[in-house]
Coordinates of C-alpha atoms and ligand atoms in Angstrom, one line a residue:
Chain A
X1 CA 34.0 268.8 176.4
X2 CA 34.4 270.4 179.8
X3 CA 31.6 272.8 181.0
X4 CA 32.0 276.6 180.5
X5 CA 29.4 277.3 183.3
X6 CA 29.1 275.3 186.5
X7 CA 26.5 276.0 189.1
X8 CA 26.9 273.8 192.2
X9 CA 24.6 273.7 195.2
X10 CA 23.4 277.2 194.6
X11 CA 21.1 278.5 197.3
X12 CA 19.8 282.1 197.7
X13 CA 17.6 283.7 200.3
X14 CA 15.9 287.1 200.3
X15 CA 15.4 287.4 204.1
X16 CA 13.3 284.4 205.0
X17 CA 12.4 283.8 201.4
X18 CA 14.2 280.8 200.0
X19 CA 14.4 281.8 196.4
X20 CA 16.9 279.3 194.9
X21 CA 17.1 275.8 196.3
X22 CA 20.0 273.5 195.6
X23 CA 20.5 274.5 192.0
X24 CA 23.0 272.3 190.1
X25 CA 23.7 272.4 186.4
X26 CA 26.4 272.7 183.8
X27 CA 26.5 274.4 180.5
X28 CA 28.8 273.2 177.7
X29 CA 30.5 275.7 175.3
X30 CA 28.2 276.9 172.5
X31 CA 25.2 275.4 174.3
X32 CA 22.0 277.5 174.2
X33 CA 19.8 277.1 177.3
X34 CA 16.4 278.6 177.8
X35 CA 15.0 279.0 181.3
X36 CA 11.3 279.0 181.6
X37 CA 8.9 278.9 184.5
X38 CA 6.2 280.9 186.3
X39 CA 6.8 284.4 187.5
X40 CA 8.6 284.5 190.9
X41 CA 10.1 281.1 190.4
X42 CA 13.6 282.5 190.7
X43 CA 14.7 282.6 187.0
X44 CA 16.1 286.2 187.2
X45 CA 17.7 285.5 190.5
X46 CA 19.5 282.5 189.1
X47 CA 20.9 284.5 186.2
X48 CA 21.9 287.3 188.5
X49 CA 23.7 284.9 190.8
X50 CA 25.8 283.7 187.9
X51 CA 27.4 287.1 187.5
X52 CA 27.1 288.0 191.2
X53 CA 24.7 290.9 190.7
X54 CA 23.1 288.9 193.6
X55 CA 25.4 287.4 196.1
X56 CA 24.6 283.7 196.5
X57 CA 24.2 282.4 200.0
X58 CA 25.6 278.9 199.4
X59 CA 27.2 277.1 196.5
X60 CA 29.8 277.7 193.9
X61 CA 29.6 279.5 190.5
X62 CA 32.2 278.8 187.8
X63 CA 32.4 280.5 184.5
X64 CA 35.2 280.0 182.0
X65 CA 37.4 278.5 184.6
X66 CA 36.9 281.2 187.2
X67 CA 35.4 279.6 190.4
X68 CA 33.8 281.8 193.0
X69 CA 32.4 280.6 196.2
X70 CA 29.2 282.1 197.7
X71 CA 31.2 283.5 200.6
X72 CA 34.3 285.5 200.7
X73 CA 35.9 288.8 201.7
X74 CA 38.7 291.1 200.8
X75 CA 40.5 292.2 197.7
X76 CA 41.3 288.8 196.2
X77 CA 37.6 287.7 196.4
X78 CA 36.3 290.9 194.8
X79 CA 38.9 290.5 192.1
X80 CA 37.6 287.0 191.4
X81 CA 34.0 288.3 191.1
X82 CA 35.3 291.0 188.7
X83 CA 37.0 288.3 186.6
X84 CA 33.9 286.3 186.5
X85 CA 31.9 289.3 185.4
X86 CA 34.3 289.8 182.5
X87 CA 33.5 286.3 181.3
X88 CA 29.8 287.0 181.2
X89 CA 27.7 289.5 179.4
X90 CA 24.2 290.4 180.5
X91 CA 21.1 291.8 178.7
X92 CA 18.3 293.1 180.9
X93 CA 14.6 293.2 180.3
X94 CA 14.6 297.0 180.6
X95 CA 17.7 297.5 178.4
X96 CA 19.5 299.8 181.0
X97 CA 21.5 301.7 178.4
X98 CA 23.4 304.6 179.7
X99 CA 21.3 307.6 178.7
X100 CA 24.2 310.0 178.9
X101 CA 26.1 308.2 176.2
X102 CA 25.4 307.7 172.5
X103 CA 24.8 304.2 171.1
X104 CA 28.5 303.9 170.2
X105 CA 29.5 305.4 173.5
X106 CA 27.5 302.7 175.3
X107 CA 29.2 300.0 173.3
X108 CA 32.8 301.2 173.8
X109 CA 32.3 302.1 177.5
X110 CA 33.3 298.7 178.7
X111 CA 36.3 298.2 176.4
X112 CA 37.7 301.7 177.2
X113 CA 36.9 302.1 180.9
X114 CA 37.1 298.6 182.1
X115 CA 39.7 297.1 179.7
X116 CA 41.6 300.3 179.2
X117 CA 41.5 299.8 175.4
X118 CA 42.9 302.5 173.2
X119 CA 40.1 304.8 172.0
X120 CA 40.6 304.3 168.3
X121 CA 40.7 300.5 168.6
X122 CA 37.6 300.6 170.8
X123 CA 35.7 302.7 168.2
X124 CA 36.5 300.1 165.6
X125 CA 35.4 297.3 167.8
X126 CA 32.3 299.2 168.8
X127 CA 31.3 299.8 165.2
X128 CA 31.9 296.2 164.4
X129 CA 29.3 295.2 167.1
X130 CA 26.9 297.9 166.1
X131 CA 27.0 296.6 162.6
X132 CA 26.4 293.1 163.9
X133 CA 23.2 294.2 165.5
X134 CA 22.3 296.3 162.4
X135 CA 22.6 299.7 164.0
X136 CA 25.8 301.2 162.5
X137 CA 23.8 304.1 161.2
X138 CA 22.6 304.9 164.8
X139 CA 26.0 305.3 166.3
X140 CA 25.6 308.9 167.3
X141 CA 22.0 308.6 168.6
X142 CA 21.2 308.8 172.3
X143 CA 19.1 306.0 173.7
X144 CA 16.1 308.2 174.2
X145 CA 15.9 308.6 170.4
X146 CA 16.0 304.9 169.8
X147 CA 13.0 302.5 169.8
X148 CA 12.9 299.8 172.4
X149 CA 14.0 297.2 169.9
X150 CA 16.9 299.3 168.9
X151 CA 17.9 300.0 172.5
X152 CA 17.9 296.3 173.3
X153 CA 20.1 295.6 170.2
X154 CA 22.5 298.3 171.4
X155 CA 22.5 296.6 174.8
X156 CA 23.4 293.3 173.2
X157 CA 26.2 295.0 171.3
X158 CA 27.4 296.6 174.6
X159 CA 27.6 293.2 176.3
X160 CA 29.2 291.5 173.2
X161 CA 31.9 294.2 172.9
X162 CA 33.4 292.9 176.2
X163 CA 33.8 289.6 174.3
X164 CA 32.3 287.4 177.1
X165 CA 32.3 283.7 177.0
X166 CA 28.7 283.4 178.1
X167 CA 25.8 285.7 177.5
X168 CA 22.9 285.9 180.0
X169 CA 19.6 287.3 178.8
X170 CA 16.8 288.1 181.3
X171 CA 13.6 288.3 179.4
X172 CA 15.2 290.5 176.7
X173 CA 11.9 290.9 174.7
X174 CA 9.4 291.2 177.5
X175 CA 9.4 295.0 177.6
X176 CA 9.0 295.4 173.9
X177 CA 6.0 296.1 171.8
X178 CA 5.1 293.0 169.8
X179 CA 6.2 294.3 166.5
X180 CA 9.8 295.0 167.9
X181 CA 10.4 291.5 169.3
X182 CA 11.4 290.0 166.0
X183 CA 14.4 292.3 165.5
X184 CA 15.8 291.4 168.9
X185 CA 15.2 287.7 168.4
X186 CA 16.9 288.0 165.0
X187 CA 20.1 289.3 166.7
X188 CA 19.9 286.6 169.3
X189 CA 19.5 284.0 166.5
X190 CA 22.7 285.4 164.9
X191 CA 24.6 284.9 168.2
X192 CA 23.4 281.3 168.3
X193 CA 24.6 280.8 164.8
X194 CA 28.0 282.4 165.7
X195 CA 28.3 279.7 168.4
X196 CA 27.8 281.9 171.5
X197 CA 27.1 280.2 174.8
X198 CA 23.7 281.5 176.0
X199 CA 21.5 281.3 179.0
X200 CA 18.2 283.0 178.3
X201 CA 15.1 283.5 180.4
X202 CA 12.3 283.9 177.9
X203 CA 8.7 283.5 177.2
X204 CA 9.3 283.2 173.5
X205 CA 8.5 279.6 173.1
X206 CA 9.1 279.7 169.4
X207 CA 12.7 280.8 169.9
X208 CA 13.2 278.3 172.7
X209 CA 11.9 275.4 170.6
X210 CA 13.9 276.3 167.6
X211 CA 17.3 277.3 169.1
X212 CA 17.7 275.9 172.6
X213 CA 19.7 272.8 173.1
X214 CA 18.1 272.4 176.5
X215 CA 15.2 273.9 178.4
X216 CA 15.3 274.3 182.1
X217 CA 11.9 274.5 183.7
X218 CA 11.9 276.3 187.1
X219 CA 9.3 276.3 189.7
X220 CA 9.4 277.6 193.3
X221 CA 13.2 278.0 193.3
X222 CA 14.1 274.6 191.9
X223 CA 14.9 273.3 188.4
X224 CA 12.0 270.9 188.2
X225 CA 12.7 269.5 184.8
X226 CA 15.4 269.8 182.1
X227 CA 15.7 268.5 178.6
X228 CA 15.8 269.2 174.9
X229 CA 12.9 271.3 173.7
X230 CA 11.2 268.4 171.8
X231 CA 11.1 266.3 175.0
X232 CA 10.3 269.0 177.5
X233 CA 7.6 270.7 175.4
X234 CA 6.0 267.7 173.8
X235 CA 6.4 265.1 176.5
X236 CA 6.8 266.8 179.9
X237 CA 7.3 264.4 182.7
X238 CA 6.5 266.6 185.7
X239 CA 3.0 267.7 186.4
X240 CA 4.1 271.3 187.2
X241 CA 5.7 271.5 183.8
X242 CA 2.6 270.3 182.1
X243 CA 0.5 272.8 184.1
X244 CA 2.8 275.6 183.1
X245 CA 2.9 274.7 179.4
X246 CA -0.8 274.2 179.4
X247 CA -1.4 277.6 180.8
X248 CA 0.9 279.4 178.3
X249 CA -0.4 277.4 175.3
X250 CA -4.0 278.3 176.3
X251 CA -2.9 281.9 176.3
X252 CA -1.0 281.6 173.1
X253 CA -4.0 280.0 171.2
X254 CA -5.9 283.3 171.6
X255 CA -3.4 285.1 169.4
Chain B
X1 CA -3.1 347.0 174.9
X2 CA -5.3 344.0 175.9
X3 CA -6.7 342.2 172.9
X4 CA -10.4 342.1 172.7
X5 CA -12.0 338.6 173.1
X6 CA -12.1 336.5 170.0
X7 CA -15.5 336.7 168.3
X8 CA -17.3 333.9 166.6
X9 CA -16.5 335.3 163.2
X10 CA -12.8 335.0 164.0
X11 CA -13.3 331.5 165.4
X12 CA -15.0 330.4 162.2
X13 CA -11.6 330.7 160.5
X14 CA -10.6 327.5 162.2
X15 CA -11.7 324.3 160.6
X16 CA -12.0 321.9 163.5
X17 CA -13.3 322.2 167.0
X18 CA -10.0 321.2 168.3
X19 CA -8.3 324.1 166.6
X20 CA -11.0 326.5 167.9
X21 CA -10.4 325.3 171.5
X22 CA -6.7 325.6 171.1
X23 CA -7.0 329.1 169.7
X24 CA -9.3 330.1 172.6
X25 CA -6.9 328.7 175.1
X26 CA -3.9 330.4 173.6
X27 CA -5.8 333.6 173.5
X28 CA -6.6 333.4 177.2
X29 CA -3.0 332.6 178.0
X30 CA -1.8 335.6 176.0
X31 CA -4.3 337.9 177.7
X32 CA -3.2 336.8 181.1
X33 CA 0.5 337.4 180.2
X34 CA -0.3 340.8 178.9
X35 CA -2.2 341.8 182.0
X36 CA 0.7 340.6 184.1
X37 CA 3.1 342.8 182.2
X38 CA 0.8 345.8 182.4
X39 CA 0.5 345.4 186.1
X40 CA 4.2 345.1 186.5
X41 CA 4.7 348.4 184.6
X42 CA 2.1 350.1 186.8
X43 CA 3.7 348.9 190.0
X44 CA 7.1 349.9 188.8
X45 CA 5.9 353.3 187.8
X46 CA 4.3 353.7 191.2
X47 CA 7.5 352.8 192.9
X48 CA 9.4 355.4 190.9
X49 CA 6.7 358.0 191.6
X50 CA 7.0 357.2 195.3
X51 CA 10.6 358.2 195.2
X52 CA 10.3 361.0 192.8
X53 CA 10.2 363.8 195.3
X54 CA 7.0 365.2 193.7
X55 CA 5.0 367.4 196.0
X56 CA 1.6 368.8 194.9
X57 CA -2.0 369.2 195.8
X58 CA -5.1 367.7 194.1
X59 CA -8.1 369.5 195.5
X60 CA -8.1 368.9 199.3
X61 CA -5.3 366.3 199.2
X62 CA -1.7 367.1 199.5
X63 CA 0.5 364.5 197.9
X64 CA 4.1 364.2 199.2
X65 CA 6.6 361.7 197.9
X66 CA 10.0 360.7 199.2
X67 CA 12.7 362.9 197.7
X68 CA 16.1 361.6 197.1
X69 CA 19.4 363.4 197.1
X70 CA 20.2 363.1 193.4
X71 CA 23.6 364.7 193.7
X72 CA 24.6 362.1 196.2
X73 CA 23.4 359.4 193.9
X74 CA 25.3 360.8 190.9
X75 CA 28.4 361.1 192.9
X76 CA 28.5 357.7 194.6
X77 CA 26.6 355.2 192.4
X78 CA 29.8 354.2 190.6
X79 CA 31.6 353.6 193.9
X80 CA 28.8 351.2 194.9
X81 CA 28.5 349.6 191.5
X82 CA 32.1 348.5 191.7
X83 CA 30.9 346.0 194.4
X84 CA 28.8 344.2 191.8
X85 CA 31.8 342.2 190.5
X86 CA 33.0 341.2 194.0
X87 CA 29.5 340.1 194.9
X88 CA 29.3 337.9 191.8
X89 CA 32.8 336.6 192.3
X90 CA 32.0 335.7 195.9
X91 CA 28.9 333.9 194.9
X92 CA 30.6 332.0 192.0
X93 CA 33.5 330.9 194.2
X94 CA 31.3 330.0 197.1
X95 CA 28.9 328.0 195.0
X96 CA 31.8 326.1 193.4
X97 CA 33.1 325.2 196.9
X98 CA 29.6 324.3 198.0
X99 CA 29.1 322.0 195.0
X100 CA 32.2 320.0 195.9
X101 CA 31.3 319.8 199.5
X102 CA 27.7 318.9 198.7
X103 CA 28.8 316.1 196.4
X104 CA 31.1 314.7 199.1
X105 CA 28.4 315.1 201.6
X106 CA 25.8 313.4 199.4
X107 CA 28.2 310.5 198.7
X108 CA 28.8 310.3 202.5
X109 CA 25.1 310.3 203.2
X110 CA 24.7 307.3 200.9
X111 CA 27.8 305.5 202.0
X112 CA 27.7 302.2 203.7
X113 CA 31.1 303.0 205.4
X114 CA 30.2 304.2 208.9
X115 CA 32.8 306.9 209.3
X116 CA 31.9 308.5 205.9
X117 CA 28.2 308.5 206.8
X118 CA 29.0 309.9 210.2
X119 CA 31.3 312.6 208.8
X120 CA 28.6 313.8 206.4
X121 CA 25.8 313.8 208.9
X122 CA 28.0 315.5 211.5
X123 CA 28.9 318.3 209.0
X124 CA 25.3 318.8 208.0
X125 CA 24.1 318.9 211.6
X126 CA 26.8 321.3 212.7
X127 CA 26.2 323.8 209.9
X128 CA 22.4 323.6 210.0
X129 CA 22.5 323.9 213.8
X130 CA 24.2 327.3 213.8
X131 CA 23.3 330.6 212.1
X132 CA 25.0 331.6 208.9
X133 CA 25.8 335.0 210.2
X134 CA 27.6 333.4 213.2
X135 CA 29.6 331.2 210.9
X136 CA 30.6 334.1 208.8
X137 CA 31.7 336.2 211.7
X138 CA 33.5 333.2 213.1
X139 CA 35.8 332.9 210.1
X140 CA 36.6 336.6 210.3
X141 CA 36.9 337.2 214.0
X142 CA 37.4 333.9 215.8
X143 CA 40.0 332.3 213.5
X144 CA 42.4 335.2 213.8
X145 CA 42.4 334.6 217.5
X146 CA 43.9 331.2 216.7
X147 CA 46.5 332.8 214.5
X148 CA 44.7 331.9 211.3
X149 CA 44.4 335.0 209.2
X150 CA 42.6 334.4 205.9
X151 CA 42.3 337.1 203.2
X152 CA 38.8 338.5 203.5
X153 CA 37.6 337.1 200.2
X154 CA 38.7 333.6 201.1
X155 CA 37.2 333.7 204.6
X156 CA 33.9 334.8 203.0
X157 CA 34.0 332.0 200.4
X158 CA 34.9 329.4 203.0
X159 CA 32.0 330.5 205.3
X160 CA 29.4 330.7 202.5
X161 CA 30.7 327.6 200.7
X162 CA 30.6 325.5 203.9
X163 CA 27.1 326.7 204.7
X164 CA 25.6 326.2 201.3
X165 CA 27.4 322.9 200.9
X166 CA 25.6 321.5 203.9
X167 CA 22.2 322.5 202.6
X168 CA 23.0 321.4 199.1
X169 CA 23.9 317.9 200.3
X170 CA 20.3 316.9 200.1
X171 CA 20.1 318.0 196.5
X172 CA 23.1 316.0 195.5
X173 CA 21.9 313.0 197.4
X174 CA 18.6 313.1 195.7
X175 CA 20.3 313.5 192.3
X176 CA 22.5 310.5 192.9
X177 CA 19.6 308.4 194.1
X178 CA 17.5 309.3 191.2
X179 CA 19.8 307.3 188.9
X180 CA 18.1 303.9 188.7
X181 CA 19.5 300.8 190.1
X182 CA 19.4 299.3 186.6
X183 CA 22.1 301.7 185.6
X184 CA 24.5 300.5 188.3
X185 CA 23.7 296.9 187.4
X186 CA 24.3 297.4 183.8
X187 CA 27.7 298.9 184.6
X188 CA 28.5 296.2 187.1
X189 CA 27.6 293.6 184.4
X190 CA 30.3 294.9 182.0
X191 CA 32.8 294.8 184.9
X192 CA 32.9 298.4 186.0
X193 CA 34.2 299.1 189.5
X194 CA 32.3 301.4 192.0
X195 CA 34.5 304.5 191.3
X196 CA 34.1 304.0 187.6
X197 CA 30.4 303.6 187.9
X198 CA 30.2 306.9 189.9
X199 CA 32.4 308.8 187.5
X200 CA 31.1 307.5 184.2
X201 CA 27.5 306.6 184.8
X202 CA 25.9 308.0 188.0
X203 CA 27.4 311.4 188.4
X204 CA 26.9 312.6 184.8
X205 CA 23.2 311.7 185.1
X206 CA 22.9 313.1 188.6
X207 CA 24.5 316.4 187.7
X208 CA 22.0 317.0 184.9
X209 CA 19.3 316.7 187.4
X210 CA 20.8 318.9 190.1
X211 CA 21.7 321.8 187.9
X212 CA 18.3 323.5 188.1
X213 CA 18.1 323.4 191.9
X214 CA 21.7 324.4 192.2
X215 CA 20.9 327.4 190.0
X216 CA 18.3 328.4 192.6
X217 CA 20.8 328.1 195.3
X218 CA 23.2 330.3 193.4
X219 CA 20.6 333.0 193.1
X220 CA 20.0 332.8 196.9
X221 CA 23.7 332.9 197.4
X222 CA 24.1 336.1 195.4
X223 CA 22.0 337.9 198.0
X224 CA 23.5 336.1 201.0
X225 CA 27.0 337.4 200.0
X226 CA 25.7 340.7 201.5
X227 CA 26.0 339.1 205.0
X228 CA 29.8 339.3 204.5
X229 CA 29.5 343.1 204.7
X230 CA 29.1 343.0 208.4
X231 CA 32.8 341.9 208.8
X232 CA 34.0 345.1 207.0
X233 CA 36.7 343.2 205.3
X234 CA 35.2 342.6 201.9
X235 CA 34.2 345.5 199.8
X236 CA 31.1 344.0 198.1
X237 CA 27.9 345.7 197.2
X238 CA 26.3 346.2 200.6
X239 CA 29.5 347.1 202.3
X240 CA 30.1 349.9 199.8
X241 CA 26.5 351.2 200.1
X242 CA 26.7 351.3 203.9
X243 CA 30.1 353.0 203.9
X244 CA 29.1 355.9 201.7
X245 CA 25.6 356.0 203.1
X246 CA 26.8 356.4 206.7
X247 CA 29.6 358.8 205.9
X248 CA 27.2 361.2 204.2
X249 CA 24.0 360.5 206.2
X250 CA 22.5 359.3 203.0
X251 CA 21.8 355.6 203.9
X252 CA 18.4 355.7 202.2
X253 CA 19.9 356.6 198.8
X254 CA 22.9 354.3 199.2
X255 CA 20.8 351.3 200.2
X256 CA 18.3 351.9 197.4
X257 CA 21.2 351.9 194.9
X258 CA 22.5 348.6 196.3
X259 CA 19.0 347.2 196.3
X260 CA 18.6 348.1 192.6
X261 CA 21.8 346.4 191.7
X262 CA 20.9 343.2 193.7
X263 CA 17.6 343.2 191.9
X264 CA 19.1 343.6 188.5
X265 CA 21.7 340.9 189.1
X266 CA 19.0 338.5 190.4
X267 CA 16.7 339.2 187.4
X268 CA 19.6 338.5 185.0
X269 CA 20.7 335.3 186.6
X270 CA 17.1 334.1 187.0
X271 CA 16.5 334.6 183.3
X272 CA 19.7 332.7 182.6
X273 CA 18.5 330.0 185.0
X274 CA 15.2 329.8 183.2
X275 CA 16.8 329.3 179.8
X276 CA 19.2 326.7 181.2
X277 CA 16.2 324.8 182.7
X278 CA 14.4 324.9 179.4
X279 CA 17.5 323.7 177.6
X280 CA 18.0 320.9 180.0
X281 CA 14.3 319.8 179.7
X282 CA 14.6 319.8 175.9
X283 CA 17.3 317.2 176.0
X284 CA 15.5 315.2 178.6
X285 CA 16.4 311.6 178.2
X286 CA 14.3 308.9 179.5
X287 CA 15.1 305.2 179.6
Ligands
ADP301 N1 15.9 292.1 195.7 C1 14.9 291.3 196.2 N2 14.5 291.4 197.5 C2 13.5 290.6 198.0 N3 12.9 289.6 197.3 C3 13.2 289.5 196.0 C4 14.3 290.3 195.4 N4 14.4 290.0 194.1 C5 13.5 289.0 193.9 N5 12.8 288.7 195.0 C6 11.8 287.6 195.2 O1 12.4 286.4 194.8 C7 11.5 285.6 194.1 C8 12.1 285.2 192.8 O2 12.2 286.4 192.0 P1 12.8 286.3 190.5 O3 14.1 285.6 190.5 O4 12.8 287.7 190.0 O5 11.7 285.5 189.8 P2 11.4 285.4 188.2 O6 12.5 286.0 187.5 O7 11.3 283.9 188.0 O8 10.1 286.0 188.0 C9 10.2 286.3 194.0 O9 9.4 285.9 195.0 C10 10.6 287.8 194.2 O10 9.6 288.5 194.8
MG302 MG1 12.4 287.7 186.2

């Protein structure tokens, strides 16, 4: 099957800092990919280059057949970036719900404002996705009145309501109190089961091991090692992978 | 009357130490408030006494107070009072214009498009670099020389609105900047365009934040409308007071009447402003 995401020769600099170095990989439809690696290794930047929240410096990004080069100008180029963003949904570590809108308002914002969907239709769609994340009863609540876990589930519903082809998660549970992590992972598990294509930066090794088809280990701006969880976790080839996994399992054993 | 300090018998009614401390603190707070009110009443009474016209001797001291022409006051207070509405109308229209200009100015200050940034900073510099009174007179006296004759009210609104708009640009800019970058990113990620992000995400949040400082500007504006009186074309509060005061050689009385009205208006709008701020704070939404 042909890839739904292609990243080719991606390089990104922040000033003199070379943050992403020659990143190449493909994602097949319904594939679930977990990206792990030490802090500052470029995981977030990689995700953010895929939907052009960061402008890549070199390379090509392709999502759902929309190919966008790192460089470009003008209307046509901007339109292509817009199209590419419509094919991706993103969930942030800090939720970033719109505080001036209710839960349902957040979810229908994209369909109504971006797609110009009829309000009644959007409300139905919005309720469908709120139900999917188990928050139909919170439709009229403002984000400030929701727990972190609930906010993140609304954020997932908001991204899903745009019916993207690929979902990008950037440490979706890192800002949550431990007892709230499970409900968000539960929603993500459901997306996996529904056959959603997902790229997830996460420290939840349990989730990665159970649901990922492939793990990408990043270090210092490169994908150092990639493979199915069983291989990468139990039989890592690269020393840096072993060091990283060693460090986090030592931490984990204290729990 | 001031409440006596709480005694230990009273304190013993509270079960926990925390409740006792809270009760003591609340008691202190209430006593402070009470004394503030009492002092206000005393000062107000003194002010009234100072203008009462009373004239008497206590022992070796002769006490003389300012006496006002009550007949003049009774005759003309209504004429002056009619300026209250025009004063409020001027302030409301001017603040509305100022908000629009401040928003455009704030967006310009944050723009990456050089002409927009330049236009905003040029406008701010020009207005801040010249006196408000000059700007007002300019609209009334200099424009007619160019054949532009605006009705007095509109010339006043234009002058005040342009001036306050420049000063309020910083408020709007701060409001817009206070909306976190995560908000823009979340909006971009669902495919919103820059104008959509402004309209749907950034401005609604920024406006919540700027309403209290704009309320303060409005209250300042209520009093600055009096500057328009110098042009003689707008019959607002101060113009009316000056007119009848001069004509009858009773400027003291006339100005006092105007001052009382300004004061009352300010107190009323400040109270409204305080309630609005409380209301906004109650609905404070954090991310
Ligand atoms: N906007 C930015 N400006 C400058 N440097 C940045 C910016 N964003 C990230 N970086 C730097 O890029 C590197 C990679 O960051 P990031 O992708 O966030 O890493 P990770 O998500 O793996 O922790 C880090 O050294 C970080 O300090
Ligand atoms: Mg990160």
